[in-house]
């Protein structure tokens, strides 16, 4: 809801978040307090195991900020364990086919209820049982099950050549809310040095294609960014949601700047 409010605001505003690769409720809480719309907990490449994921998600949500978790892979049990923490949404890396996107959506949605609360919505196979997710939302189990299908945000990463070639069809999958570009992996999959993606025209063209696919399907578009100028430029290009760097990037930048100053003493 936090993200939807920002994305649908008039005038249009970017949805901006931070990205955590380190565990710890204190880090998550302090990051969430900084004024972001969402904080992403990276369980694909981050040093964040199950218990730490629970602690981070709870700490972020308690600040009125959306906790989104990047799962390691599109597996049913990973989606279940992630949404069971009370995460508001998932980001799934390496999404390359329509079949995988449909399966992901089904893992993330409960079977639809026969009444009007969710009957019209995408139905899935998510298991009922976590007491933690309702607690994070301040609800009882019944209310959580009746509202989660509507409120669970599903973002898929387009970051392979196969995903790029299927992005128009992936964007159309019911229940997929956002295409999110991982520019480093996309460049890598195209055979380029990942960090050089800003200067590679073919990668920039691919990024435009994914943005166009999301918009044509009426879905949100997101992109991994590492600096404010990138967030601004991608927002102006039409993207809705960006992260402003990550905890480890901030750590690296600050230390490099300050250590650099010491060398001049
Ligand atoms: C990428 O840039 O490829 C990402 O997925 C960000 O971690």
PDB file of C-alpha atoms and ligand atoms in Angstrom:
ATOM      1  CA  UNK A   1       0.000   0.000   0.000  1.00  0.00           C
ATOM      2  CA  UNK A   2       2.850   2.377   0.874  1.00  0.00           C
ATOM      3  CA  UNK A   3       4.350   1.733  -2.553  1.00  0.00           C
ATOM      4  CA  UNK A   4       1.037   1.874  -4.409  1.00  0.00           C
ATOM      5  CA  UNK A   5       0.224   5.248  -2.812  1.00  0.00           C
ATOM      6  CA  UNK A   6       3.573   6.630  -3.932  1.00  0.00           C
ATOM      7  CA  UNK A   7       3.366   5.127  -7.438  1.00  0.00           C
ATOM      8  CA  UNK A   8      -0.163   6.418  -8.034  1.00  0.00           C
ATOM      9  CA  UNK A   9       0.401   9.880  -6.581  1.00  0.00           C
ATOM     10  CA  UNK A  10      -0.447  12.947  -8.594  1.00  0.00           C
ATOM     11  CA  UNK A  11       1.907  14.545  -9.500  1.00  0.00           C
ATOM     12  CA  UNK A  12       3.777  11.330 -10.209  1.00  0.00           C
ATOM     13  CA  UNK A  13       6.469  10.531  -7.641  1.00  0.00           C
ATOM     14  CA  UNK A  14       9.197   7.897  -7.648  1.00  0.00           C
ATOM     15  CA  UNK A  15       8.929   5.001  -5.221  1.00  0.00           C
ATOM     16  CA  UNK A  16      12.365   4.912  -3.618  1.00  0.00           C
ATOM     17  CA  UNK A  17      13.827   2.297  -1.350  1.00  0.00           C
ATOM     18  CA  UNK A  18      17.038   1.040   0.123  1.00  0.00           C
ATOM     19  CA  UNK A  19      18.576  -2.403  -0.188  1.00  0.00           C
ATOM     20  CA  UNK A  20      19.984  -4.492   2.647  1.00  0.00           C
ATOM     21  CA  UNK A  21      22.587  -7.208   2.190  1.00  0.00           C
ATOM     22  CA  UNK A  22      23.538  -7.349   5.877  1.00  0.00           C
ATOM     23  CA  UNK A  23      21.449  -8.940   8.654  1.00  0.00           C
ATOM     24  CA  UNK A  24      20.175  -7.222  11.787  1.00  0.00           C
ATOM     25  CA  UNK A  25      16.949  -5.663  13.055  1.00  0.00           C
ATOM     26  CA  UNK A  26      18.761  -2.485  14.138  1.00  0.00           C
ATOM     27  CA  UNK A  27      20.217  -1.899  10.697  1.00  0.00           C
ATOM     28  CA  UNK A  28      16.829  -2.576   9.088  1.00  0.00           C
ATOM     29  CA  UNK A  29      15.009  -0.258  11.525  1.00  0.00           C
ATOM     30  CA  UNK A  30      17.499   2.573  11.122  1.00  0.00           C
ATOM     31  CA  UNK A  31      17.400   2.276   7.330  1.00  0.00           C
ATOM     32  CA  UNK A  32      13.596   2.275   7.314  1.00  0.00           C
ATOM     33  CA  UNK A  33      13.603   5.442   9.460  1.00  0.00           C
ATOM     34  CA  UNK A  34      15.498   7.374   6.816  1.00  0.00           C
ATOM     35  CA  UNK A  35      12.460   8.220   4.719  1.00  0.00           C
ATOM     36  CA  UNK A  36      12.212   5.410   2.172  1.00  0.00           C
ATOM     37  CA  UNK A  37       8.997   3.939   0.773  1.00  0.00           C
ATOM     38  CA  UNK A  38      10.375   0.398   0.947  1.00  0.00           C
ATOM     39  CA  UNK A  39      13.431  -1.448   2.204  1.00  0.00           C
ATOM     40  CA  UNK A  40      14.468  -4.571   0.344  1.00  0.00           C
ATOM     41  CA  UNK A  41      15.987  -7.492   2.238  1.00  0.00           C
ATOM     42  CA  UNK A  42      18.285  -9.283  -0.190  1.00  0.00           C
ATOM     43  CA  UNK A  43      18.220 -13.025   0.447  1.00  0.00           C
ATOM     44  CA  UNK A  44      19.645 -13.786  -3.007  1.00  0.00           C
ATOM     45  CA  UNK A  45      23.117 -12.306  -2.630  1.00  0.00           C
ATOM     46  CA  UNK A  46      22.896 -10.892   0.912  1.00  0.00           C
ATOM     47  CA  UNK A  47      24.263 -12.424   4.119  1.00  0.00           C
ATOM     48  CA  UNK A  48      20.717 -12.884   5.426  1.00  0.00           C
ATOM     49  CA  UNK A  49      19.345 -16.236   6.583  1.00  0.00           C
ATOM     50  CA  UNK A  50      15.806 -17.123   7.694  1.00  0.00           C
ATOM     51  CA  UNK A  51      15.819 -15.795  11.268  1.00  0.00           C
ATOM     52  CA  UNK A  52      17.504 -12.565  10.200  1.00  0.00           C
ATOM     53  CA  UNK A  53      14.950 -12.157   7.391  1.00  0.00           C
ATOM     54  CA  UNK A  54      12.116 -12.379   9.972  1.00  0.00           C
ATOM     55  CA  UNK A  55      13.841  -9.798  12.207  1.00  0.00           C
ATOM     56  CA  UNK A  56      14.489  -7.363   9.337  1.00  0.00           C
ATOM     57  CA  UNK A  57      10.983  -7.625   7.870  1.00  0.00           C
ATOM     58  CA  UNK A  58       9.356  -6.982  11.271  1.00  0.00           C
ATOM     59  CA  UNK A  59      11.642  -4.034  12.017  1.00  0.00           C
ATOM     60  CA  UNK A  60      10.966  -2.396   8.636  1.00  0.00           C
ATOM     61  CA  UNK A  61       7.183  -2.894   8.762  1.00  0.00           C
ATOM     62  CA  UNK A  62       7.064  -1.419  12.287  1.00  0.00           C
ATOM     63  CA  UNK A  63       8.300   1.875  10.807  1.00  0.00           C
ATOM     64  CA  UNK A  64       5.373   2.030   8.357  1.00  0.00           C
ATOM     65  CA  UNK A  65       7.692   1.180   5.467  1.00  0.00           C
ATOM     66  CA  UNK A  66       7.156  -1.729   3.055  1.00  0.00           C
ATOM     67  CA  UNK A  67       9.521  -4.688   3.587  1.00  0.00           C
ATOM     68  CA  UNK A  68      10.211  -6.415   0.270  1.00  0.00           C
ATOM     69  CA  UNK A  69      12.358  -9.562   0.170  1.00  0.00           C
ATOM     70  CA  UNK A  70      14.452 -10.692  -2.772  1.00  0.00           C
ATOM     71  CA  UNK A  71      14.157 -14.463  -2.691  1.00  0.00           C
ATOM     72  CA  UNK A  72      17.107 -16.569  -3.921  1.00  0.00           C
ATOM     73  CA  UNK A  73      15.136 -18.403  -6.634  1.00  0.00           C
ATOM     74  CA  UNK A  74      11.537 -19.027  -7.772  1.00  0.00           C
ATOM     75  CA  UNK A  75      10.909 -22.011  -5.503  1.00  0.00           C
ATOM     76  CA  UNK A  76       7.603 -22.661  -3.753  1.00  0.00           C
ATOM     77  CA  UNK A  77       9.148 -23.225  -0.313  1.00  0.00           C
ATOM     78  CA  UNK A  78      11.242 -20.049  -0.541  1.00  0.00           C
ATOM     79  CA  UNK A  79       8.242 -17.910  -1.498  1.00  0.00           C
ATOM     80  CA  UNK A  80       6.237 -19.459   1.357  1.00  0.00           C
ATOM     81  CA  UNK A  81       8.929 -18.911   3.988  1.00  0.00           C
ATOM     82  CA  UNK A  82       9.411 -15.352   2.783  1.00  0.00           C
ATOM     83  CA  UNK A  83       5.759 -14.278   2.783  1.00  0.00           C
ATOM     84  CA  UNK A  84       5.316 -16.061   6.123  1.00  0.00           C
ATOM     85  CA  UNK A  85       7.547 -13.368   7.674  1.00  0.00           C
ATOM     86  CA  UNK A  86       4.950 -10.694   6.815  1.00  0.00           C
ATOM     87  CA  UNK A  87       6.910  -9.283   3.867  1.00  0.00           C
ATOM     88  CA  UNK A  88       4.716  -6.976   1.784  1.00  0.00           C
ATOM     89  CA  UNK A  89       6.142  -8.400  -1.394  1.00  0.00           C
ATOM     90  CA  UNK A  90       8.799 -10.419  -3.138  1.00  0.00           C
ATOM     91  CA  UNK A  91      11.364  -9.698  -5.808  1.00  0.00           C
ATOM     92  CA  UNK A  92      12.337 -12.791  -7.747  1.00  0.00           C
ATOM     93  CA  UNK A  93      15.676 -12.816  -9.618  1.00  0.00           C
ATOM     94  CA  UNK A  94      16.416 -14.401 -13.002  1.00  0.00           C
ATOM     95  CA  UNK A  95      12.839 -14.635 -14.246  1.00  0.00           C
ATOM     96  CA  UNK A  96      13.145 -15.896 -17.805  1.00  0.00           C
ATOM     97  CA  UNK A  97       9.913 -17.599 -18.861  1.00  0.00           C
ATOM     98  CA  UNK A  98       6.154 -17.130 -18.677  1.00  0.00           C
ATOM     99  CA  UNK A  99       5.828 -20.583 -17.080  1.00  0.00           C
ATOM    100  CA  UNK A 100       8.186 -19.591 -14.249  1.00  0.00           C
ATOM    101  CA  UNK A 101       6.312 -16.307 -13.749  1.00  0.00           C
ATOM    102  CA  UNK A 102       2.952 -18.107 -13.546  1.00  0.00           C
ATOM    103  CA  UNK A 103       4.371 -20.607 -11.062  1.00  0.00           C
ATOM    104  CA  UNK A 104       5.831 -17.805  -8.931  1.00  0.00           C
ATOM    105  CA  UNK A 105       2.482 -16.007  -8.755  1.00  0.00           C
ATOM    106  CA  UNK A 106       0.731 -19.210  -7.768  1.00  0.00           C
ATOM    107  CA  UNK A 107       3.244 -19.854  -4.927  1.00  0.00           C
ATOM    108  CA  UNK A 108       2.600 -16.330  -3.613  1.00  0.00           C
ATOM    109  CA  UNK A 109      -1.224 -16.437  -3.602  1.00  0.00           C
ATOM    110  CA  UNK A 110      -3.578 -18.353  -1.340  1.00  0.00           C
ATOM    111  CA  UNK A 111      -6.339 -20.395  -3.016  1.00  0.00           C
ATOM    112  CA  UNK A 112      -9.051 -17.812  -3.747  1.00  0.00           C
ATOM    113  CA  UNK A 113     -11.986 -17.742  -1.334  1.00  0.00           C
ATOM    114  CA  UNK A 114     -15.366 -18.527  -2.878  1.00  0.00           C
ATOM    115  CA  UNK A 115     -16.834 -15.251  -1.592  1.00  0.00           C
ATOM    116  CA  UNK A 116     -16.431 -11.832  -3.136  1.00  0.00           C
ATOM    117  CA  UNK A 117     -13.340 -10.918  -1.093  1.00  0.00           C
ATOM    118  CA  UNK A 118     -10.901 -12.788  -3.317  1.00  0.00           C
ATOM    119  CA  UNK A 119     -12.925 -14.892  -5.760  1.00  0.00           C
ATOM    120  CA  UNK A 120     -12.103 -12.577  -8.650  1.00  0.00           C
ATOM    121  CA  UNK A 121      -8.378 -12.568  -7.916  1.00  0.00           C
ATOM    122  CA  UNK A 122      -5.495 -14.724  -9.097  1.00  0.00           C
ATOM    123  CA  UNK A 123      -5.651 -17.965  -7.154  1.00  0.00           C
ATOM    124  CA  UNK A 124      -2.639 -19.945  -5.991  1.00  0.00           C
ATOM    125  CA  UNK A 125      -1.298 -22.722  -3.810  1.00  0.00           C
ATOM    126  CA  UNK A 126       0.216 -20.792  -0.892  1.00  0.00           C
ATOM    127  CA  UNK A 127      -0.122 -22.719   2.352  1.00  0.00           C
ATOM    128  CA  UNK A 128      -1.875 -21.228   5.375  1.00  0.00           C
ATOM    129  CA  UNK A 129      -0.159 -21.427   8.743  1.00  0.00           C
ATOM    130  CA  UNK A 130       2.226 -18.609   9.573  1.00  0.00           C
ATOM    131  CA  UNK A 131       1.220 -16.704  12.715  1.00  0.00           C
ATOM    132  CA  UNK A 132       3.959 -14.147  11.980  1.00  0.00           C
ATOM    133  CA  UNK A 133       2.597 -12.560   8.815  1.00  0.00           C
ATOM    134  CA  UNK A 134      -0.803 -11.686  10.356  1.00  0.00           C
ATOM    135  CA  UNK A 135       1.049 -10.308  13.405  1.00  0.00           C
ATOM    136  CA  UNK A 136       3.192  -8.018  11.240  1.00  0.00           C
ATOM    137  CA  UNK A 137       0.005  -6.678   9.616  1.00  0.00           C
ATOM    138  CA  UNK A 138      -1.767  -6.382  13.003  1.00  0.00           C
ATOM    139  CA  UNK A 139      -4.503  -8.785  11.862  1.00  0.00           C
ATOM    140  CA  UNK A 140      -5.985 -12.107  12.791  1.00  0.00           C
ATOM    141  CA  UNK A 141      -5.290 -15.080  10.538  1.00  0.00           C
ATOM    142  CA  UNK A 142      -8.720 -14.929   8.849  1.00  0.00           C
ATOM    143  CA  UNK A 143      -8.363 -11.289   7.853  1.00  0.00           C
ATOM    144  CA  UNK A 144      -4.803 -11.846   6.664  1.00  0.00           C
ATOM    145  CA  UNK A 145      -5.803 -14.771   4.427  1.00  0.00           C
ATOM    146  CA  UNK A 146      -8.707 -12.738   3.008  1.00  0.00           C
ATOM    147  CA  UNK A 147      -6.550  -9.719   2.189  1.00  0.00           C
ATOM    148  CA  UNK A 148      -3.063 -11.076   1.392  1.00  0.00           C
ATOM    149  CA  UNK A 149      -3.741 -11.966  -2.254  1.00  0.00           C
ATOM    150  CA  UNK A 150      -4.715  -8.365  -2.930  1.00  0.00           C
ATOM    151  CA  UNK A 151      -1.838  -6.846  -0.945  1.00  0.00           C
ATOM    152  CA  UNK A 152       1.112  -9.049  -1.847  1.00  0.00           C
ATOM    153  CA  UNK A 153       3.350  -7.303  -4.357  1.00  0.00           C
ATOM    154  CA  UNK A 154       5.126  -9.507  -6.895  1.00  0.00           C
ATOM    155  CA  UNK A 155       8.104  -8.137  -8.787  1.00  0.00           C
ATOM    156  CA  UNK A 156      10.176 -10.194 -11.203  1.00  0.00           C
ATOM    157  CA  UNK A 157      13.669  -9.429 -12.364  1.00  0.00           C
ATOM    158  CA  UNK A 158      14.373  -9.333 -16.059  1.00  0.00           C
ATOM    159  CA  UNK A 159      18.101  -9.866 -16.206  1.00  0.00           C
ATOM    160  CA  UNK A 160      18.794 -12.642 -18.689  1.00  0.00           C
ATOM    161  CA  UNK A 161      18.718 -12.667 -22.485  1.00  0.00           C
ATOM    162  CA  UNK A 162      15.942 -15.275 -22.290  1.00  0.00           C
ATOM    163  CA  UNK A 163      13.942 -13.067 -19.899  1.00  0.00           C
ATOM    164  CA  UNK A 164      14.488 -10.099 -22.191  1.00  0.00           C
ATOM    165  CA  UNK A 165      13.184 -12.046 -25.167  1.00  0.00           C
ATOM    166  CA  UNK A 166      10.094 -13.076 -23.167  1.00  0.00           C
ATOM    167  CA  UNK A 167       9.576  -9.797 -21.277  1.00  0.00           C
ATOM    168  CA  UNK A 168       6.427  -8.733 -23.165  1.00  0.00           C
ATOM    169  CA  UNK A 169       4.726 -12.049 -22.311  1.00  0.00           C
ATOM    170  CA  UNK A 170       6.042 -12.139 -18.728  1.00  0.00           C
ATOM    171  CA  UNK A 171       4.650  -8.628 -18.158  1.00  0.00           C
ATOM    172  CA  UNK A 172       1.181  -9.842 -19.162  1.00  0.00           C
ATOM    173  CA  UNK A 173       1.084 -12.645 -16.558  1.00  0.00           C
ATOM    174  CA  UNK A 174      -1.790 -12.007 -14.123  1.00  0.00           C
ATOM    175  CA  UNK A 175      -0.434 -11.286 -10.671  1.00  0.00           C
ATOM    176  CA  UNK A 176       2.958 -10.004 -11.833  1.00  0.00           C
ATOM    177  CA  UNK A 177       2.954  -6.406 -10.593  1.00  0.00           C
ATOM    178  CA  UNK A 178       6.349  -5.202 -11.739  1.00  0.00           C
ATOM    179  CA  UNK A 179       9.237  -5.910 -14.099  1.00  0.00           C
ATOM    180  CA  UNK A 180      12.465  -4.957 -12.326  1.00  0.00           C
ATOM    181  CA  UNK A 181      15.733  -4.717 -14.203  1.00  0.00           C
ATOM    182  CA  UNK A 182      18.968  -6.045 -12.768  1.00  0.00           C
ATOM    183  CA  UNK A 183      21.305  -4.143 -15.104  1.00  0.00           C
ATOM    184  CA  UNK A 184      24.478  -5.914 -13.982  1.00  0.00           C
ATOM    185  CA  UNK A 185      23.141  -9.404 -14.610  1.00  0.00           C
ATOM    186  CA  UNK A 186      21.453  -8.301 -17.816  1.00  0.00           C
ATOM    187  CA  UNK A 187      24.742  -6.956 -19.170  1.00  0.00           C
ATOM    188  CA  UNK A 188      26.536 -10.079 -17.978  1.00  0.00           C
ATOM    189  CA  UNK A 189      23.997 -12.355 -19.684  1.00  0.00           C
ATOM    190  CA  UNK A 190      24.500 -10.357 -22.903  1.00  0.00           C
ATOM    191  CA  UNK A 191      28.237 -11.012 -22.706  1.00  0.00           C
ATOM    192  CA  UNK A 192      29.346  -7.589 -21.415  1.00  0.00           C
ATOM    193  CA  UNK A 193      31.302  -6.673 -18.248  1.00  0.00           C
ATOM    194  CA  UNK A 194      28.439  -6.138 -15.771  1.00  0.00           C
ATOM    195  CA  UNK A 195      29.560  -2.867 -14.207  1.00  0.00           C
ATOM    196  CA  UNK A 196      29.993  -1.223 -17.602  1.00  0.00           C
ATOM    197  CA  UNK A 197      26.256  -1.411 -18.380  1.00  0.00           C
ATOM    198  CA  UNK A 198      25.658   2.380 -18.290  1.00  0.00           C
ATOM    199  CA  UNK A 199      27.953   2.780 -21.322  1.00  0.00           C
ATOM    200  CA  UNK A 200      26.761  -0.139 -23.422  1.00  0.00           C
ATOM    201  CA  UNK A 201      24.115   0.954 -25.996  1.00  0.00           C
ATOM    202  CA  UNK A 202      22.783  -2.599 -26.495  1.00  0.00           C
ATOM    203  CA  UNK A 203      22.083  -2.906 -22.754  1.00  0.00           C
ATOM    204  CA  UNK A 204      20.413   0.524 -22.704  1.00  0.00           C
ATOM    205  CA  UNK A 205      18.195  -0.559 -25.609  1.00  0.00           C
ATOM    206  CA  UNK A 206      17.299  -3.729 -23.712  1.00  0.00           C
ATOM    207  CA  UNK A 207      16.385  -1.626 -20.662  1.00  0.00           C
ATOM    208  CA  UNK A 208      14.050   0.498 -22.835  1.00  0.00           C
ATOM    209  CA  UNK A 209      12.432  -2.662 -24.188  1.00  0.00           C
ATOM    210  CA  UNK A 210      11.672  -3.968 -20.671  1.00  0.00           C
ATOM    211  CA  UNK A 211      10.290  -0.583 -19.595  1.00  0.00           C
ATOM    212  CA  UNK A 212       8.055  -0.537 -22.685  1.00  0.00           C
ATOM    213  CA  UNK A 213       6.859  -4.102 -22.019  1.00  0.00           C
ATOM    214  CA  UNK A 214       5.882  -3.255 -18.433  1.00  0.00           C
ATOM    215  CA  UNK A 215       4.035  -0.101 -19.444  1.00  0.00           C
ATOM    216  CA  UNK A 216       2.232  -1.781 -22.370  1.00  0.00           C
ATOM    217  CA  UNK A 217       0.908  -4.397 -19.940  1.00  0.00           C
ATOM    218  CA  UNK A 218      -0.150  -1.727 -17.412  1.00  0.00           C
ATOM    219  CA  UNK A 219       2.464  -2.902 -14.908  1.00  0.00           C
ATOM    220  CA  UNK A 220       5.067  -1.037 -12.855  1.00  0.00           C
ATOM    221  CA  UNK A 221       8.712  -0.891 -13.931  1.00  0.00           C
ATOM    222  CA  UNK A 222      11.654  -0.861 -11.533  1.00  0.00           C
ATOM    223  CA  UNK A 223      15.397  -0.758 -11.750  1.00  0.00           C
ATOM    224  CA  UNK A 224      18.434  -1.348  -9.544  1.00  0.00           C
ATOM    225  CA  UNK A 225      20.276   1.955  -9.011  1.00  0.00           C
ATOM    226  CA  UNK A 226      23.353   2.880  -7.017  1.00  0.00           C
ATOM    227  CA  UNK A 227      23.142   6.692  -6.844  1.00  0.00           C
ATOM    228  CA  UNK A 228      20.605   9.537  -6.650  1.00  0.00           C
ATOM    229  CA  UNK A 229      21.394  10.743 -10.200  1.00  0.00           C
ATOM    230  CA  UNK A 230      20.494   7.298 -11.539  1.00  0.00           C
ATOM    231  CA  UNK A 231      17.232   7.239  -9.568  1.00  0.00           C
ATOM    232  CA  UNK A 232      16.321  10.662 -10.987  1.00  0.00           C
ATOM    233  CA  UNK A 233      17.233   9.728 -14.574  1.00  0.00           C
ATOM    234  CA  UNK A 234      15.362   6.404 -14.502  1.00  0.00           C
ATOM    235  CA  UNK A 235      12.288   8.078 -12.960  1.00  0.00           C
ATOM    236  CA  UNK A 236      12.317  10.667 -15.760  1.00  0.00           C
ATOM    237  CA  UNK A 237      12.669   7.831 -18.282  1.00  0.00           C
ATOM    238  CA  UNK A 238       9.410   6.356 -16.935  1.00  0.00           C
ATOM    239  CA  UNK A 239      10.474   3.901 -14.223  1.00  0.00           C
ATOM    240  CA  UNK A 240       8.312   3.828 -11.096  1.00  0.00           C
ATOM    241  CA  UNK A 241      10.476   2.211  -8.431  1.00  0.00           C
ATOM    242  CA  UNK A 242      14.193   2.355  -7.747  1.00  0.00           C
ATOM    243  CA  UNK A 243      16.521   1.530  -4.880  1.00  0.00           C
ATOM    244  CA  UNK A 244      19.059   4.093  -3.833  1.00  0.00           C
ATOM    245  CA  UNK A 245      22.136   1.932  -3.444  1.00  0.00           C
ATOM    246  CA  UNK A 246      22.544  -0.568  -0.630  1.00  0.00           C
ATOM    247  CA  UNK A 247      23.971  -0.848   2.881  1.00  0.00           C
ATOM    248  CA  UNK A 248      27.234  -2.321   1.624  1.00  0.00           C
ATOM    249  CA  UNK A 249      27.568   0.382  -1.035  1.00  0.00           C
ATOM    250  CA  UNK A 250      27.107   3.119   1.602  1.00  0.00           C
ATOM    251  CA  UNK A 251      29.704   1.430   3.798  1.00  0.00           C
ATOM    252  CA  UNK A 252      32.169   1.236   0.944  1.00  0.00           C
ATOM    253  CA  UNK A 253      31.638   4.820  -0.245  1.00  0.00           C
ATOM    254  CA  UNK A 254      31.917   6.391   3.223  1.00  0.00           C
ATOM    255  CA  UNK A 255      35.048   4.444   4.123  1.00  0.00           C
ATOM    256  CA  UNK A 256      36.716   5.207   0.803  1.00  0.00           C
ATOM    257  CA  UNK A 257      35.980   8.952   1.127  1.00  0.00           C
ATOM    258  CA  UNK A 258      37.111   9.248   4.738  1.00  0.00           C
ATOM    259  CA  UNK A 259      40.178   7.031   4.328  1.00  0.00           C
ATOM    260  CA  UNK A 260      41.078   9.123   1.304  1.00  0.00           C
ATOM    261  CA  UNK A 261      41.040  12.251   3.485  1.00  0.00           C
ATOM    262  CA  UNK A 262      43.309  10.595   6.071  1.00  0.00           C
ATOM    263  CA  UNK A 263      45.878   9.866   3.396  1.00  0.00           C
ATOM    264  CA  UNK A 264      46.243  13.627   2.879  1.00  0.00           C
ATOM    265  CA  UNK A 265      47.173  14.265   6.543  1.00  0.00           C
TER     266      UNK A 265
HETATM  267  C1  LIG B   1      21.694  -6.566 -11.016  1.00  0.00           C
HETATM  268  O1  LIG B   1      22.099  -5.414 -11.187  1.00  0.00           O
HETATM  269  O2  LIG B   1      21.853  -7.477 -11.833  1.00  0.00           O
HETATM  270  C2  LIG B   1      20.959  -6.900  -9.821  1.00  0.00           C
HETATM  271  O3  LIG B   1      20.256  -7.870  -9.793  1.00  0.00           O
HETATM  272  C3  LIG B   1      21.124  -6.060  -8.605  1.00  0.00           C
HETATM  273  O4  LIG B   1      21.616  -6.855  -7.563  1.00  0.00           O
END
